[in-house]
Amino acid sequence: MTTRHDTPDIFALSEIHGPVLRPGDPAYADEVTGFNLAALHTPDVVVGATGPDDIVTAMRWAKATGTPVAVQATGHGANFPIEQGLLINTARMTGVRIDPTTRTATIAAGAKWSHVMAAAAPHGLAGLSGTSTDAGVIGYTLGGGLPVLGRAYGYAADLVRSFQVVTPDGRLREADPQHEPELFWALRGGKGNVGVVTSLVTELLPLPRLYGGGIYCPGEHTEALLRAWADWTRTVPDQMCSAFTILRLPPIPQIPEPLRGGFWARVAIAWPGLPAEGEALIAPLREAAPVAVDTVEVMDHAALDRIHMEPQDPLPGRESCLLLRDLTPDAIGTFLDQAGPAAGADHPLLMVEIRHMGGALSRPSPVEDAVCSRDALYFVDSVGIMAAPPAAEAIEQATQQLYTAMAPYGTGRTMVNIHGTPGDEQDRARAWTPEVYERLRHDKATYDPSNLLRYGHAVTPA
């Protein structure tokens, strides 16, 4: 492993077209900074890749020098600081090519979902984005990718047709069901453990518009809305996608009035069917509690961010999650004790959410993959903003208390993209079933026996 005082010679990286920077270089700080400001990276070397050739050169150098490698596009998934080693920044690789005939997109390593939506929209097509189109496509999809419209269409990984990937031996490979099928399996749900993806090809949906938005009630009505939503989720068709969220929003200009500075209970709605059918389906929710703000409407698919209204500016965040077997009355009571009005207006978590799973999310992928959340009927996740040391400590304590309390209702597993800061091997393994984790360990030993890709949610080679 490299150190601050013994950085391997980087002249071998002179063939790289993008910048090659070390600590102290003027552009270094901008090159290593991502969306999550809680993870301030300090690698020995950062490469601003401009294409697959740059990544091949960087990986061959890392192999020759034994330098560990991390990858970052947008930094939404950065959960802890990368220290030492090599960071490959793919943010310059934003190309998206749409084939309207086959309804597919070829997406480069650093492209965001917003890039895909902008390119696909003129053709009446859309991709399976998550709750923020500012997030990168590749990292999101490698972790399975939980879409806003997941109950209707499944995981983003389910629609991937192929990857172009540089494995730690420095080889540029094509992985699909016919070529490198085991590598293709591990890349869909196994996160970035077996290679650095330079691009992927994915199917798109003929879905130019949807019916979606949020129903907001004052926080004192949290219990009424949550219990009504929980009962309602047992009656709706698979196409109805929703999440119940408790929000304690700070009084900052980035949050629109009248939500700014408020305590809210919200149901986020995404319905890809006829708007009139969606409106009829959500009528019970609008009657469950006093509605203060209602943003549910017909929208272009490219406006998907208006549904969950996630922050668009970089911030220091702490997230975590838990998959639930079911949402029983006891589970609801525990959730309310931990995050509802009884927890107080000064509860430190910005957002605590229960996502409705099931539907297409519960069905096997057409081609086997490493996604291990198909048996969950609901999903809890949370976000806290780590503004200062006292706040950080309170957020950590509240996060631990929430998931300890909810654990009896869980499957014992998490989702790798939203797992939060990974702990020891036992904790990291919770993102997969034991069988899938062992298979990933053997694939890791095959493609990365030296464990160069050891940052992030890493799997230990068998």
Coordinates of N, CA and C in Angstrom, one line a residue, residues 227-236 240-243 267-269 278 280-285 356:
R227 N -50.4 5.0 9.4 CA -51.2 3.8 9.5 C -52.1 3.6 8.3
A228 N -52.6 4.7 7.8 CA -53.5 4.7 6.6 C -52.6 4.2 5.4
W229 N -51.4 4.8 5.3 CA -50.6 4.4 4.2 C -50.2 2.9 4.3
A230 N -49.9 2.4 5.4 CA -49.5 1.0 5.6 C -50.7 0.1 5.2
D231 N -51.9 0.4 5.6 CA -53.1 -0.4 5.2 C -53.3 -0.3 3.7
W232 N -53.1 0.9 3.1 CA -53.3 1.2 1.7 C -52.3 0.4 0.8
T233 N -51.1 0.3 1.3 CA -50.1 -0.4 0.5 C -50.5 -1.9 0.2
R234 N -51.3 -2.5 1.1 CA -51.7 -3.9 0.9 C -52.8 -4.1 -0.1
T235 N -53.3 -3.0 -0.7 CA -54.4 -3.0 -1.6 C -54.1 -2.6 -3.0
V236 N -52.9 -1.9 -3.2 CA -52.7 -1.2 -4.5 C -52.0 -2.2 -5.5
M240 N -48.3 0.9 -8.6 CA -48.3 2.0 -7.7 C -47.0 2.0 -6.8
C241 N -46.2 3.0 -6.9 CA -45.0 3.1 -6.2 C -45.1 4.2 -5.2
S242 N -44.7 4.0 -3.9 CA -44.8 5.0 -2.9 C -43.8 4.8 -1.8
A243 N -43.7 5.9 -1.0 CA -42.8 5.9 0.2 C -43.4 6.8 1.2
V267 N -46.3 11.3 2.0 CA -46.3 10.1 1.1 C -45.9 10.6 -0.3
A268 N -44.8 10.0 -0.8 CA -44.4 10.2 -2.1 C -45.0 9.2 -3.1
I269 N -45.5 9.7 -4.2 CA -46.3 8.9 -5.1 C -45.6 8.9 -6.5
G278 N -54.6 6.8 -11.2 CA -53.7 7.1 -10.1 C -54.4 8.0 -9.1
A280 N -57.5 8.3 -8.5 CA -58.5 7.5 -7.7 C -57.9 6.6 -6.7
L281 N -56.7 6.1 -7.0 CA -56.0 5.2 -6.1 C -55.5 5.9 -4.8
I282 N -55.1 7.2 -5.0 CA -54.5 7.8 -3.8 C -55.5 8.7 -3.1
A283 N -56.8 8.6 -3.5 CA -57.8 9.4 -2.8 C -57.8 9.1 -1.3
P284 N -57.7 7.8 -0.8 CA -57.8 7.5 0.6 C -56.6 8.2 1.4
L285 N -55.5 8.4 0.8 CA -54.4 9.1 1.4 C -54.7 10.5 1.7
H356 N -42.2 1.3 0.1 CA -43.0 0.1 -0.3 C -42.3 -0.7 -1.3

